[in-house]
Amino acid sequence: GAVVSQHPSWVICKSGTSVKIECRSLDFQATTMFWYRQFPKQSLMLMATSNEGSKATYEQGVEKDKFLINHASLTLSTLTVTSAHPEDSSFYICSAREVGRIEAFFGQGTRLTVV
Amino acid sequence: GDSVTQMEGPVTLSEEAFLTINCTYTATGYPSLFWYVQYPGEGLQLLLKATKADDKGSNKGFEATYRKETTSFHLEKGSVQVSDSAVYFCALSGRNTGNQFYFGTGTSLTVIP
């Protein structure tokens, strides 16, 4: 149980285009989902926290108009990188937490490369 | 604010060696503590957790004890295997963090045959 599926696992896009990453909790309802960015050989940087049915809370320094987060249902959150540029290339990871559980479960990550 | 300080790597061990990865934390209140493991090109997997002082989390031969007096949660394994090669992250979360997770910088472990 407690499986989080992230899709796609890798994507290459042209500069200026938008990319959508999906995060699904497969066997539980996730009232809270987190989006992280990870640079090579570094820790996870929290980008935003989203709660189902409400606007996401972005961390300081994260552009909310560039990284659009939607948590429309209890099993799905999406991150859209708008007008992507090469500096947005990174490894993006989502995690989800079920009501009443303290641990978070992570997706397998998405490697985004903007060319 | 709340934070996690983790032993810097990389760590290289021979198979069957004893492993310790140090983790200390700073927190208001009483957070839950976690160890996550990340294999190359993948997301994080929960390895073990502890929710209160003196709790011991254990899984796959790994152990960590929540030490309130030393604010530590060191990860240990008595005999590592090549398949344990990965990056290990210590983390905390709790009501005082808004239920967000704070991660350490990660420790890369390589086990050689």
PDB file of C-alpha atoms in Angstrom:
ATOM      1  CA  GLY A   1       0.000   0.000   0.000  1.00  0.00           C
ATOM      2  CA  ALA A   2       0.833   3.725   0.030  1.00  0.00           C
ATOM      3  CA  VAL A   3       2.030   3.988  -3.532  1.00  0.00           C
ATOM      4  CA  VAL A   4       2.609   7.329  -5.203  1.00  0.00           C
ATOM      5  CA  SER A   5       2.978   7.345  -8.959  1.00  0.00           C
ATOM      6  CA  GLN A   6       4.613  10.225 -10.758  1.00  0.00           C
ATOM      7  CA  HIS A   7       4.437  10.712 -14.506  1.00  0.00           C
ATOM      8  CA  PRO A   8       6.351  11.138 -16.676  1.00  0.00           C
ATOM      9  CA  SER A   9       9.594   9.825 -15.242  1.00  0.00           C
ATOM     10  CA  TRP A  10      11.557  11.905 -17.712  1.00  0.00           C
ATOM     11  CA  VAL A  11      10.755  14.589 -20.249  1.00  0.00           C
ATOM     12  CA  ILE A  12      12.689  16.717 -22.685  1.00  0.00           C
ATOM     13  CA  CYS A  13      11.092  19.916 -23.899  1.00  0.00           C
ATOM     14  CA  LYS A  14      12.006  22.967 -25.904  1.00  0.00           C
ATOM     15  CA  SER A  15      12.673  26.275 -24.239  1.00  0.00           C
ATOM     16  CA  GLY A  16       9.488  28.333 -23.993  1.00  0.00           C
ATOM     17  CA  THR A  17       7.087  25.428 -23.845  1.00  0.00           C
ATOM     18  CA  SER A  18       5.144  24.179 -20.821  1.00  0.00           C
ATOM     19  CA  VAL A  19       5.394  20.794 -19.170  1.00  0.00           C
ATOM     20  CA  LYS A  20       2.898  19.108 -16.869  1.00  0.00           C
ATOM     21  CA  ILE A  21       3.925  16.548 -14.265  1.00  0.00           C
ATOM     22  CA  GLU A  22       1.328  14.378 -12.575  1.00  0.00           C
ATOM     23  CA  CYS A  23       1.437  12.925  -9.091  1.00  0.00           C
ATOM     24  CA  ARG A  24      -1.122  10.312  -8.116  1.00  0.00           C
ATOM     25  CA  SER A  25      -1.717   8.457  -4.889  1.00  0.00           C
ATOM     26  CA  LEU A  26      -2.807   5.038  -6.087  1.00  0.00           C
ATOM     27  CA  ASP A  27      -4.220   3.416  -2.995  1.00  0.00           C
ATOM     28  CA  PHE A  28      -4.942   6.185  -0.545  1.00  0.00           C
ATOM     29  CA  GLN A  29      -6.415   9.637  -0.400  1.00  0.00           C
ATOM     30  CA  ALA A  30      -3.836  12.364  -0.127  1.00  0.00           C
ATOM     31  CA  THR A  31      -5.106  15.461   1.536  1.00  0.00           C
ATOM     32  CA  THR A  32      -1.669  17.044   1.309  1.00  0.00           C
ATOM     33  CA  MET A  33       0.892  16.788  -1.453  1.00  0.00           C
ATOM     34  CA  PHE A  34       4.344  18.304  -1.585  1.00  0.00           C
ATOM     35  CA  TRP A  35       6.472  19.226  -4.584  1.00  0.00           C
ATOM     36  CA  TYR A  36      10.244  19.237  -4.357  1.00  0.00           C
ATOM     37  CA  ARG A  37      13.101  20.059  -6.617  1.00  0.00           C
ATOM     38  CA  GLN A  38      16.407  18.285  -6.334  1.00  0.00           C
ATOM     39  CA  PHE A  39      19.685  19.406  -7.851  1.00  0.00           C
ATOM     40  CA  PRO A  40      22.440  16.880  -8.520  1.00  0.00           C
ATOM     41  CA  LYS A  41      23.919  15.461  -5.349  1.00  0.00           C
ATOM     42  CA  GLN A  42      21.877  17.805  -3.206  1.00  0.00           C
ATOM     43  CA  SER A  43      18.971  17.508  -0.857  1.00  0.00           C
ATOM     44  CA  LEU A  44      15.341  18.147  -1.663  1.00  0.00           C
ATOM     45  CA  MET A  45      14.154  21.710  -1.846  1.00  0.00           C
ATOM     46  CA  LEU A  46      10.498  22.127  -0.973  1.00  0.00           C
ATOM     47  CA  MET A  47       8.762  24.176  -3.642  1.00  0.00           C
ATOM     48  CA  ALA A  48       5.170  24.134  -2.477  1.00  0.00           C
ATOM     49  CA  THR A  49       2.574  22.395  -0.377  1.00  0.00           C
ATOM     50  CA  SER A  50      -0.845  21.739  -1.806  1.00  0.00           C
ATOM     51  CA  ASN A  51      -4.020  20.764  -0.049  1.00  0.00           C
ATOM     52  CA  GLU A  52      -6.928  19.302  -1.920  1.00  0.00           C
ATOM     53  CA  GLY A  53      -9.365  21.936  -3.073  1.00  0.00           C
ATOM     54  CA  SER A  54      -7.312  24.943  -2.038  1.00  0.00           C
ATOM     55  CA  LYS A  55      -4.492  27.029  -3.423  1.00  0.00           C
ATOM     56  CA  ALA A  56      -0.970  25.807  -2.992  1.00  0.00           C
ATOM     57  CA  THR A  57       1.370  27.411  -0.495  1.00  0.00           C
ATOM     58  CA  TYR A  58       4.653  28.276  -2.153  1.00  0.00           C
ATOM     59  CA  GLU A  59       8.003  28.517  -0.453  1.00  0.00           C
ATOM     60  CA  GLN A  60       9.869  31.766  -0.519  1.00  0.00           C
ATOM     61  CA  GLY A  61      11.627  32.326  -3.801  1.00  0.00           C
ATOM     62  CA  VAL A  62       9.458  29.944  -5.806  1.00  0.00           C
ATOM     63  CA  GLU A  63       7.552  31.693  -8.598  1.00  0.00           C
ATOM     64  CA  LYS A  64       3.942  30.621  -8.362  1.00  0.00           C
ATOM     65  CA  ASP A  65       3.166  31.885 -11.860  1.00  0.00           C
ATOM     66  CA  LYS A  66       5.926  29.748 -13.277  1.00  0.00           C
ATOM     67  CA  PHE A  67       5.280  26.601 -11.277  1.00  0.00           C
ATOM     68  CA  LEU A  68       1.530  26.081 -11.346  1.00  0.00           C
ATOM     69  CA  ILE A  69       0.222  23.532  -8.894  1.00  0.00           C
ATOM     70  CA  ASN A  70      -3.239  22.072  -8.974  1.00  0.00           C
ATOM     71  CA  HIS A  71      -4.596  19.621  -6.416  1.00  0.00           C
ATOM     72  CA  ALA A  72      -8.022  19.046  -7.844  1.00  0.00           C
ATOM     73  CA  SER A  73      -8.779  15.713  -6.216  1.00  0.00           C
ATOM     74  CA  LEU A  74      -7.702  13.610  -3.277  1.00  0.00           C
ATOM     75  CA  THR A  75      -5.582  11.430  -5.534  1.00  0.00           C
ATOM     76  CA  LEU A  76      -4.074  13.817  -8.053  1.00  0.00           C
ATOM     77  CA  SER A  77      -1.840  16.847  -7.982  1.00  0.00           C
ATOM     78  CA  THR A  78      -0.159  18.393 -11.000  1.00  0.00           C
ATOM     79  CA  LEU A  79       2.839  20.654 -11.395  1.00  0.00           C
ATOM     80  CA  THR A  80       3.043  22.659 -14.607  1.00  0.00           C
ATOM     81  CA  VAL A  81       6.312  24.334 -15.458  1.00  0.00           C
ATOM     82  CA  THR A  82       5.284  27.206 -17.698  1.00  0.00           C
ATOM     83  CA  SER A  83       7.536  28.754 -20.317  1.00  0.00           C
ATOM     84  CA  ALA A  84      10.337  26.435 -19.334  1.00  0.00           C
ATOM     85  CA  HIS A  85      13.950  27.511 -19.674  1.00  0.00           C
ATOM     86  CA  PRO A  86      17.176  25.534 -19.403  1.00  0.00           C
ATOM     87  CA  GLU A  87      17.656  26.651 -15.790  1.00  0.00           C
ATOM     88  CA  ASP A  88      14.411  24.846 -14.921  1.00  0.00           C
ATOM     89  CA  SER A  89      16.077  21.560 -15.826  1.00  0.00           C
ATOM     90  CA  SER A  90      16.071  19.482 -12.675  1.00  0.00           C
ATOM     91  CA  PHE A  91      14.698  16.445 -10.903  1.00  0.00           C
ATOM     92  CA  TYR A  92      11.195  17.104  -9.556  1.00  0.00           C
ATOM     93  CA  ILE A  93       9.718  14.875  -6.876  1.00  0.00           C
ATOM     94  CA  CYS A  94       6.258  14.804  -5.375  1.00  0.00           C
ATOM     95  CA  SER A  95       5.159  13.292  -2.106  1.00  0.00           C
ATOM     96  CA  ALA A  96       1.774  12.648  -0.599  1.00  0.00           C
ATOM     97  CA  ARG A  97       0.467  12.279   2.874  1.00  0.00           C
ATOM     98  CA  GLU A  98      -2.659  10.450   3.926  1.00  0.00           C
ATOM     99  CA  VAL A  99      -4.931  11.771   6.649  1.00  0.00           C
ATOM    100  CA  GLY A 100      -3.929  10.373  10.004  1.00  0.00           C
ATOM    101  CA  ARG A 101      -0.481   9.193   8.902  1.00  0.00           C
ATOM    102  CA  ILE A 102       2.709  10.980   9.790  1.00  0.00           C
ATOM    103  CA  GLU A 103       4.910   9.706   7.008  1.00  0.00           C
ATOM    104  CA  ALA A 104       4.917  10.927   3.454  1.00  0.00           C
ATOM    105  CA  PHE A 105       5.294   8.692   0.428  1.00  0.00           C
ATOM    106  CA  PHE A 106       7.243   9.771  -2.592  1.00  0.00           C
ATOM    107  CA  GLY A 107       6.833   9.449  -6.305  1.00  0.00           C
ATOM    108  CA  GLN A 108       9.710   8.150  -8.371  1.00  0.00           C
ATOM    109  CA  GLY A 109      10.585  11.615  -9.612  1.00  0.00           C
ATOM    110  CA  THR A 110      10.593  13.341 -12.990  1.00  0.00           C
ATOM    111  CA  ARG A 111      13.785  14.324 -14.771  1.00  0.00           C
ATOM    112  CA  LEU A 112      13.057  17.491 -16.742  1.00  0.00           C
ATOM    113  CA  THR A 113      15.510  18.639 -19.381  1.00  0.00           C
ATOM    114  CA  VAL A 114      14.838  21.895 -21.197  1.00  0.00           C
ATOM    115  CA  VAL A 115      16.782  22.374 -24.414  1.00  0.00           C
TER     116      VAL A 115
ATOM    117  CA  GLY B   1      13.582  27.172  12.947  1.00  0.00           C
ATOM    118  CA  ASP B   2      13.440  23.433  12.679  1.00  0.00           C
ATOM    119  CA  SER B   3      16.322  21.773  10.900  1.00  0.00           C
ATOM    120  CA  VAL B   4      18.218  18.551  10.406  1.00  0.00           C
ATOM    121  CA  THR B   5      21.982  18.194  10.334  1.00  0.00           C
ATOM    122  CA  GLN B   6      23.327  15.089   8.750  1.00  0.00           C
ATOM    123  CA  MET B   7      26.762  13.572   8.528  1.00  0.00           C
ATOM    124  CA  GLU B   8      28.445  14.536   5.306  1.00  0.00           C
ATOM    125  CA  GLY B   9      29.524  11.895   2.892  1.00  0.00           C
ATOM    126  CA  PRO B  10      30.362  10.247   0.785  1.00  0.00           C
ATOM    127  CA  VAL B  11      30.803   7.105   2.841  1.00  0.00           C
ATOM    128  CA  THR B  12      32.506   4.062   1.372  1.00  0.00           C
ATOM    129  CA  LEU B  13      32.429   0.747   3.211  1.00  0.00           C
ATOM    130  CA  SER B  14      33.350  -2.810   2.502  1.00  0.00           C
ATOM    131  CA  GLU B  15      30.619  -5.391   2.435  1.00  0.00           C
ATOM    132  CA  GLU B  16      29.644  -6.637   5.923  1.00  0.00           C
ATOM    133  CA  ALA B  17      31.066  -3.547   7.611  1.00  0.00           C
ATOM    134  CA  PHE B  18      29.171  -1.673  10.323  1.00  0.00           C
ATOM    135  CA  LEU B  19      27.374   1.484   9.247  1.00  0.00           C
ATOM    136  CA  THR B  20      26.585   4.612  11.218  1.00  0.00           C
ATOM    137  CA  ILE B  21      25.206   7.770   9.668  1.00  0.00           C
ATOM    138  CA  ASN B  22      24.802  10.561  12.165  1.00  0.00           C
ATOM    139  CA  CYS B  23      21.753  12.803  12.271  1.00  0.00           C
ATOM    140  CA  THR B  24      20.897  15.519  14.765  1.00  0.00           C
ATOM    141  CA  TYR B  25      17.935  17.814  14.756  1.00  0.00           C
ATOM    142  CA  THR B  26      16.725  21.136  16.051  1.00  0.00           C
ATOM    143  CA  ALA B  27      13.021  21.466  16.631  1.00  0.00           C
ATOM    144  CA  THR B  28      10.379  23.112  18.729  1.00  0.00           C
ATOM    145  CA  GLY B  29       7.998  20.610  20.172  1.00  0.00           C
ATOM    146  CA  TYR B  30       8.274  16.921  19.490  1.00  0.00           C
ATOM    147  CA  PRO B  31       8.604  16.088  15.826  1.00  0.00           C
ATOM    148  CA  SER B  32       8.524  12.694  14.215  1.00  0.00           C
ATOM    149  CA  LEU B  33      11.820  11.551  12.753  1.00  0.00           C
ATOM    150  CA  PHE B  34      12.457   9.591   9.574  1.00  0.00           C
ATOM    151  CA  TRP B  35      15.114   8.015   7.435  1.00  0.00           C
ATOM    152  CA  TYR B  36      14.499   7.883   3.710  1.00  0.00           C
ATOM    153  CA  VAL B  37      16.637   6.155   1.088  1.00  0.00           C
ATOM    154  CA  GLN B  38      17.081   7.214  -2.523  1.00  0.00           C
ATOM    155  CA  TYR B  39      18.454   4.899  -5.180  1.00  0.00           C
ATOM    156  CA  PRO B  40      19.932   6.433  -8.341  1.00  0.00           C
ATOM    157  CA  GLY B  41      17.349   8.078 -10.571  1.00  0.00           C
ATOM    158  CA  GLU B  42      14.488   7.325  -8.210  1.00  0.00           C
ATOM    159  CA  GLY B  43      12.330   9.063  -5.641  1.00  0.00           C
ATOM    160  CA  LEU B  44      12.653   8.558  -1.910  1.00  0.00           C
ATOM    161  CA  GLN B  45      11.541   5.467  -0.057  1.00  0.00           C
ATOM    162  CA  LEU B  46      10.664   5.465   3.605  1.00  0.00           C
ATOM    163  CA  LEU B  47      13.204   3.335   5.429  1.00  0.00           C
ATOM    164  CA  LEU B  48      12.102   3.772   9.029  1.00  0.00           C
ATOM    165  CA  LYS B  49      10.484   6.207  11.413  1.00  0.00           C
ATOM    166  CA  ALA B  50      10.071   7.069  15.082  1.00  0.00           C
ATOM    167  CA  THR B  51       7.377   9.233  16.568  1.00  0.00           C
ATOM    168  CA  LYS B  52       8.483   9.853  20.148  1.00  0.00           C
ATOM    169  CA  ALA B  53      11.479   9.793  22.438  1.00  0.00           C
ATOM    170  CA  ASP B  54      13.156   6.397  22.899  1.00  0.00           C
ATOM    171  CA  ASP B  55      11.244   4.884  19.997  1.00  0.00           C
ATOM    172  CA  LYS B  56      13.382   2.653  17.796  1.00  0.00           C
ATOM    173  CA  GLY B  57      12.581   2.435  14.134  1.00  0.00           C
ATOM    174  CA  SER B  58      13.845  -0.591  12.251  1.00  0.00           C
ATOM    175  CA  ASN B  59      13.597  -2.047   8.778  1.00  0.00           C
ATOM    176  CA  LYS B  60      15.754  -4.274   6.548  1.00  0.00           C
ATOM    177  CA  GLY B  61      18.449  -4.505   9.209  1.00  0.00           C
ATOM    178  CA  PHE B  62      18.643  -0.735   9.673  1.00  0.00           C
ATOM    179  CA  GLU B  63      17.869   0.834  13.039  1.00  0.00           C
ATOM    180  CA  ALA B  64      17.614   4.308  14.507  1.00  0.00           C
ATOM    181  CA  THR B  65      16.614   5.414  17.999  1.00  0.00           C
ATOM    182  CA  TYR B  66      14.925   8.739  18.766  1.00  0.00           C
ATOM    183  CA  ARG B  67      17.175  10.315  21.409  1.00  0.00           C
ATOM    184  CA  LYS B  68      15.591  13.396  22.869  1.00  0.00           C
ATOM    185  CA  GLU B  69      18.439  14.105  25.272  1.00  0.00           C
ATOM    186  CA  THR B  70      20.984  14.313  22.464  1.00  0.00           C
ATOM    187  CA  THR B  71      18.471  15.390  19.780  1.00  0.00           C
ATOM    188  CA  SER B  72      19.761  12.617  17.559  1.00  0.00           C
ATOM    189  CA  PHE B  73      18.459   9.885  15.286  1.00  0.00           C
ATOM    190  CA  HIS B  74      21.535   8.064  14.045  1.00  0.00           C
ATOM    191  CA  LEU B  75      21.110   5.356  11.429  1.00  0.00           C
ATOM    192  CA  GLU B  76      22.911   2.048  11.983  1.00  0.00           C
ATOM    193  CA  LYS B  77      23.266  -1.299  10.296  1.00  0.00           C
ATOM    194  CA  GLY B  78      25.384  -4.129  11.541  1.00  0.00           C
ATOM    195  CA  SER B  79      26.434  -5.585   8.203  1.00  0.00           C
ATOM    196  CA  VAL B  80      25.994  -3.631   4.988  1.00  0.00           C
ATOM    197  CA  GLN B  81      25.524  -5.156   1.565  1.00  0.00           C
ATOM    198  CA  VAL B  82      26.345  -3.869  -1.904  1.00  0.00           C
ATOM    199  CA  SER B  83      22.622  -3.387  -2.471  1.00  0.00           C
ATOM    200  CA  ASP B  84      22.557  -0.827   0.362  1.00  0.00           C
ATOM    201  CA  SER B  85      24.484   1.621  -1.815  1.00  0.00           C
ATOM    202  CA  ALA B  86      22.250   4.679  -2.049  1.00  0.00           C
ATOM    203  CA  VAL B  87      21.745   8.146  -0.628  1.00  0.00           C
ATOM    204  CA  TYR B  88      20.214   8.323   2.844  1.00  0.00           C
ATOM    205  CA  PHE B  89      18.203  11.296   4.072  1.00  0.00           C
ATOM    206  CA  CYS B  90      17.288  12.100   7.646  1.00  0.00           C
ATOM    207  CA  ALA B  91      14.090  14.116   8.027  1.00  0.00           C
ATOM    208  CA  LEU B  92      11.714  15.521  10.584  1.00  0.00           C
ATOM    209  CA  SER B  93       8.094  16.534  10.469  1.00  0.00           C
ATOM    210  CA  GLY B  94       5.474  17.559  12.926  1.00  0.00           C
ATOM    211  CA  ARG B  95       2.739  19.938  13.890  1.00  0.00           C
ATOM    212  CA  ASN B  96       5.235  22.702  14.551  1.00  0.00           C
ATOM    213  CA  THR B  97       6.569  22.400  11.000  1.00  0.00           C
ATOM    214  CA  GLY B  98       3.082  22.673   9.542  1.00  0.00           C
ATOM    215  CA  ASN B  99       3.454  18.982   8.782  1.00  0.00           C
ATOM    216  CA  GLN B 100       6.112  19.810   6.229  1.00  0.00           C
ATOM    217  CA  PHE B 101       9.222  17.702   6.018  1.00  0.00           C
ATOM    218  CA  TYR B 102      12.676  19.079   6.643  1.00  0.00           C
ATOM    219  CA  PHE B 103      15.461  17.012   5.139  1.00  0.00           C
ATOM    220  CA  GLY B 104      19.127  16.740   5.865  1.00  0.00           C
ATOM    221  CA  THR B 105      21.577  17.141   3.022  1.00  0.00           C
ATOM    222  CA  GLY B 106      21.775  13.416   2.382  1.00  0.00           C
ATOM    223  CA  THR B 107      24.653  10.982   2.832  1.00  0.00           C
ATOM    224  CA  SER B 108      25.854   8.944  -0.097  1.00  0.00           C
ATOM    225  CA  LEU B 109      26.827   5.387   0.804  1.00  0.00           C
ATOM    226  CA  THR B 110      28.812   3.114  -1.472  1.00  0.00           C
ATOM    227  CA  VAL B 111      29.391  -0.475  -0.411  1.00  0.00           C
ATOM    228  CA  ILE B 112      32.148  -2.304  -2.221  1.00  0.00           C
ATOM    229  CA  PRO B 113      32.399  -6.101  -2.464  1.00  0.00           C
TER     230      PRO B 113
END
